PDB file of C-alpha atoms in Angstrom:
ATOM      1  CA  UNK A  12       0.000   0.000   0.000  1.00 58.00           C
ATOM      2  CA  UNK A  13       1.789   3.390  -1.238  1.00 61.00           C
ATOM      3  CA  UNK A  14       1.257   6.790   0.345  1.00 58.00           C
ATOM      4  CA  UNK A  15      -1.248   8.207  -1.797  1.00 62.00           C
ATOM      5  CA  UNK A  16      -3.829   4.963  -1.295  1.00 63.00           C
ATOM      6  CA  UNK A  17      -2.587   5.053   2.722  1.00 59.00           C
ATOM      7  CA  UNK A  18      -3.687   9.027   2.445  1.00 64.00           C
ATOM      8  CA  UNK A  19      -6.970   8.859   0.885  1.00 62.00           C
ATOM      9  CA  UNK A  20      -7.705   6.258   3.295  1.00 61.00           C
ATOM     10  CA  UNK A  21      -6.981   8.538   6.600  1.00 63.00           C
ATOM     11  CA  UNK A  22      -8.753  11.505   4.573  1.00 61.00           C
ATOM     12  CA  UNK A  23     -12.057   9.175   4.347  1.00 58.00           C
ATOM     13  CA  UNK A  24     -11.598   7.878   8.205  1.00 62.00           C
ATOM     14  CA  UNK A  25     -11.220  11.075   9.514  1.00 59.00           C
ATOM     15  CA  UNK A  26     -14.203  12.476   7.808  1.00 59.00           C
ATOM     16  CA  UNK A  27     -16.162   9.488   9.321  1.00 56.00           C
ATOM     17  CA  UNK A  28     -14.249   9.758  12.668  1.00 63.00           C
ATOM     18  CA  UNK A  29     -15.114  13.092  12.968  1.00 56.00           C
ATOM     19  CA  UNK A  30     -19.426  12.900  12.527  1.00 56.00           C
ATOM     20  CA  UNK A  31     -19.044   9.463  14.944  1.00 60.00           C
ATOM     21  CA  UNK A  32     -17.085  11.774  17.523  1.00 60.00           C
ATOM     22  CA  UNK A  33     -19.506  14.793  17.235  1.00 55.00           C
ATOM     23  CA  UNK A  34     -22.467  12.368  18.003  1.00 58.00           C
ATOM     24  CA  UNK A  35     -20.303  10.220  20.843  1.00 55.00           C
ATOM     25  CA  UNK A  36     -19.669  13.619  21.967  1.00 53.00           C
ATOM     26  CA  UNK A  37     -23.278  15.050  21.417  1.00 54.00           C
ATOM     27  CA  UNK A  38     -24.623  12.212  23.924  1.00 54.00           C
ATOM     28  CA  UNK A  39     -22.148  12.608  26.752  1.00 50.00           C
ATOM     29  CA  UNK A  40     -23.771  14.486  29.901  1.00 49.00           C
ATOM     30  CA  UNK A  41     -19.932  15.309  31.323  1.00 51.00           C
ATOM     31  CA  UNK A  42     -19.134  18.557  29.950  1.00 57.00           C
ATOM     32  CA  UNK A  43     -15.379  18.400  30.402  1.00 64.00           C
ATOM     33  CA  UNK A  44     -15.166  15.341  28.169  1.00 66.00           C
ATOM     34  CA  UNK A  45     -17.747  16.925  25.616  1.00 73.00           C
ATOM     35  CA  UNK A  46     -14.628  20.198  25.449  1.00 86.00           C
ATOM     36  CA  UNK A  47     -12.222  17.172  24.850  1.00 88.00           C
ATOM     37  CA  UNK A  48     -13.880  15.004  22.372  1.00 91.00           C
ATOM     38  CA  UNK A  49     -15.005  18.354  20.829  1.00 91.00           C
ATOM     39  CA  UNK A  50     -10.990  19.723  20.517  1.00 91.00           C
ATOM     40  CA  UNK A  51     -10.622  16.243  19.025  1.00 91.00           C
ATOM     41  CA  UNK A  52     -12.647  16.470  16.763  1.00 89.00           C
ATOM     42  CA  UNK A  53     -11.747  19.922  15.734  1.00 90.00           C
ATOM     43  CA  UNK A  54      -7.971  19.057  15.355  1.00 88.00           C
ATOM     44  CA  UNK A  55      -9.215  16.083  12.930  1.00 88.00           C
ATOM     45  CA  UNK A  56     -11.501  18.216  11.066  1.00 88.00           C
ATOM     46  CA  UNK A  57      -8.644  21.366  10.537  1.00 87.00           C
ATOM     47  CA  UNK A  58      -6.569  18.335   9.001  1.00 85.00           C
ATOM     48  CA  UNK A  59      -9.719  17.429   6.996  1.00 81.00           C
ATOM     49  CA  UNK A  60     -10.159  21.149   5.958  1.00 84.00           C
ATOM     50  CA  UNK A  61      -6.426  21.440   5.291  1.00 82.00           C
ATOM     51  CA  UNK A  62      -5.872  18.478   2.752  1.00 78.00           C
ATOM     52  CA  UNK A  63      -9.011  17.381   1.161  1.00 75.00           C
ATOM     53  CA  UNK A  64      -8.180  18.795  -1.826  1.00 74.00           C
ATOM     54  CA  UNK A  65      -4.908  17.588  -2.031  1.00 72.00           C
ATOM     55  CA  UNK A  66      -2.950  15.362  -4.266  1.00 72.00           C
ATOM     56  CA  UNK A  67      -1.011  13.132  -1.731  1.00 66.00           C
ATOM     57  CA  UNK A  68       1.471  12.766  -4.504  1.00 71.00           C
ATOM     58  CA  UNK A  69       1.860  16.527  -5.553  1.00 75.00           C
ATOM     59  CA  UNK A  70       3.981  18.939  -4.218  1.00 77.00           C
ATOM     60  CA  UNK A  71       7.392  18.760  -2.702  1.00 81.00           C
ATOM     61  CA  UNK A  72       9.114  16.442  -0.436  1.00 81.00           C
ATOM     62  CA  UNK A  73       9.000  18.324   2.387  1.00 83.00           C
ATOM     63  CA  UNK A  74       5.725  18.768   1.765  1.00 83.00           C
ATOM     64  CA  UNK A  75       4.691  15.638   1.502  1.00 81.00           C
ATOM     65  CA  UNK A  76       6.740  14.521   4.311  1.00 83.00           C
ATOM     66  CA  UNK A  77       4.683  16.951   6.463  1.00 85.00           C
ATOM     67  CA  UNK A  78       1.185  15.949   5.022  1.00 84.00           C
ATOM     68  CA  UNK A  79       2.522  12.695   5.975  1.00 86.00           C
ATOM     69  CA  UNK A  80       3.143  13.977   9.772  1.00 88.00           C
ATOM     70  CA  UNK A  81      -0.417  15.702   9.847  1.00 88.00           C
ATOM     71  CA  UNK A  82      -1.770  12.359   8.646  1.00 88.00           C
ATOM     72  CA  UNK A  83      -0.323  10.507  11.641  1.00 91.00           C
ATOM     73  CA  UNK A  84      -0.951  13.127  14.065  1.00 91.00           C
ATOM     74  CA  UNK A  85      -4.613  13.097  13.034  1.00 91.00           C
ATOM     75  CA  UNK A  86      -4.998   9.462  12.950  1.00 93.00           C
ATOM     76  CA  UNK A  87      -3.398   9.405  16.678  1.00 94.00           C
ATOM     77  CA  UNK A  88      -6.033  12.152  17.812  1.00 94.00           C
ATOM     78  CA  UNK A  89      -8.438   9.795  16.900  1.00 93.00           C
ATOM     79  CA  UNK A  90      -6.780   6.334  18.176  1.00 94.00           C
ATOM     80  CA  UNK A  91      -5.937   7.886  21.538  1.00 93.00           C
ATOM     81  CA  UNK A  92      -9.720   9.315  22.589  1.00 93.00           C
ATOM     82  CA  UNK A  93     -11.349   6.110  23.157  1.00 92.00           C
ATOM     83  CA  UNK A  94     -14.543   8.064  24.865  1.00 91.00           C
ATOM     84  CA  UNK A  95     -14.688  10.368  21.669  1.00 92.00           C
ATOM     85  CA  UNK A  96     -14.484   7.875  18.458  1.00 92.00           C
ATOM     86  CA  UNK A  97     -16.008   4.298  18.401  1.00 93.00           C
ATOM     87  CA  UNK A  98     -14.004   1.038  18.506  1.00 94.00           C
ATOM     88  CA  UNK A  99     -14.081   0.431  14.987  1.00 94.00           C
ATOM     89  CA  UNK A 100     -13.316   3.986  14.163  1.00 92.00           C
ATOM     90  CA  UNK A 101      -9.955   3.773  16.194  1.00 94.00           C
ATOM     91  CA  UNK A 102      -9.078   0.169  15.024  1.00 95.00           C
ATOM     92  CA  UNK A 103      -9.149   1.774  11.429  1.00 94.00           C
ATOM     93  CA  UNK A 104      -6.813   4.209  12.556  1.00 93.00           C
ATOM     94  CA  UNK A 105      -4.410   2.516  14.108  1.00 95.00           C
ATOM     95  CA  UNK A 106      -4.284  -0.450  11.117  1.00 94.00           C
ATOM     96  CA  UNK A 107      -3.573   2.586   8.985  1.00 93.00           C
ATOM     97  CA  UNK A 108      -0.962   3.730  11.136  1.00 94.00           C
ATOM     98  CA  UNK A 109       0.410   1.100  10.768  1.00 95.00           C
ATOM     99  CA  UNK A 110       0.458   0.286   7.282  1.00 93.00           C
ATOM    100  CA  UNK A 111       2.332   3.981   7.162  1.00 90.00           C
ATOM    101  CA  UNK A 112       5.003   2.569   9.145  1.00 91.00           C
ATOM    102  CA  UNK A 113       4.991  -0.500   7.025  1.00 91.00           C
ATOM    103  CA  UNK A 114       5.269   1.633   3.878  1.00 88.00           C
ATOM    104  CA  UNK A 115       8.134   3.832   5.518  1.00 85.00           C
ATOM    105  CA  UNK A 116      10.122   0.594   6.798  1.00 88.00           C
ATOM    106  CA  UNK A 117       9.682  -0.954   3.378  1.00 87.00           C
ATOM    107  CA  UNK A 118      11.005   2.136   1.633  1.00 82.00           C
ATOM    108  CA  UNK A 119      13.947   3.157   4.155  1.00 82.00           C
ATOM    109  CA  UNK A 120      15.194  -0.424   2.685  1.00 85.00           C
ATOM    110  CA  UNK A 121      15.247   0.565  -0.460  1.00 79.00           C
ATOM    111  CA  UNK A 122      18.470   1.332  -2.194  1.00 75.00           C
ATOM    112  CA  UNK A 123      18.837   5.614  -2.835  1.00 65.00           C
ATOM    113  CA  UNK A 124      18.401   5.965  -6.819  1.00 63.00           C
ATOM    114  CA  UNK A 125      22.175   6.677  -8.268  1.00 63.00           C
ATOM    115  CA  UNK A 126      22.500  10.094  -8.732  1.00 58.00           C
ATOM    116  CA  UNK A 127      24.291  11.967 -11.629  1.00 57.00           C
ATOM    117  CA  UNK A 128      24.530  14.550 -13.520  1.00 57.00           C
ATOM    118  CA  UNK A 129      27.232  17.527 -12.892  1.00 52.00           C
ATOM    119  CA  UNK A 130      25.488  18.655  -9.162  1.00 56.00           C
ATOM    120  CA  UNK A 131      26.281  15.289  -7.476  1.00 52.00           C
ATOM    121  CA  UNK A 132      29.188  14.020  -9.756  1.00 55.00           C
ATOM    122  CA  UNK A 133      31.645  16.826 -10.411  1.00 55.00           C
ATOM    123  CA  UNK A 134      33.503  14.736 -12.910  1.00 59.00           C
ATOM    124  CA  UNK A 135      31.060  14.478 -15.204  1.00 56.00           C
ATOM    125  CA  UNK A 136      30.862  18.557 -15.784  1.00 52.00           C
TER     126      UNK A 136
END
């Protein structure tokens, strides 16, 4: 599983993460963990806001690398408020979490491409 299929997964979970947390959160009668689940579900929903539109395999590096970090720290908002998302809801999110860390493993294995060209191999200028 690449990035891109990993990202459009955590895009659709958190969309569904955040309407099961709003109702969770709509039924609770303790107001304290109503603010929580509700700054939960706010932090998911920025990241929601922020990338829906996005390509996961457009723009730079860096910025991928940091779509990649909102990605996980959305998907452990969600795995980490147990009285705010559902059981299933934070199973999803952790198996994708996972799979991300399987992807990164897998690719931090991977030989670097050989560079060349006159910027990495002054000899050949």
């Amino acid at each position: 599983m690449n990035y891109s299929t990993v990202s459009a997964l955590a895009v659709v979970l958190l969309a569904v993460g955040v309407l099961g947390g709003w109702y969770i959160s709509r039924e609770s009668s303790d107001h304290g963990e109503a603010s929580r689940c509700t700054q939960a579900r706010q932090a998911i929903n920025d990241y929601f806001e922020q990338y829906k539109d996005t390509d996961p395999q457009s723009g730079t590096a860096q910025e991928q690398a940091q779509a990649r970090q909102d990605t996980r720290t959305a998907l452990n908002v969600q795995v980490q408020n147990p009285d705010c998302f559902s059981p299933k809801e934070r199973a999803q999110a952790q198996s994708l979490l996972d799979s991300m860390d399987q992807t990164a493993a897998r690719e931090a294995q991977q030989p670097a491409p050989e560079r060349t060209g006159c910027f990495w191999n002054a000899s050949e200028c």
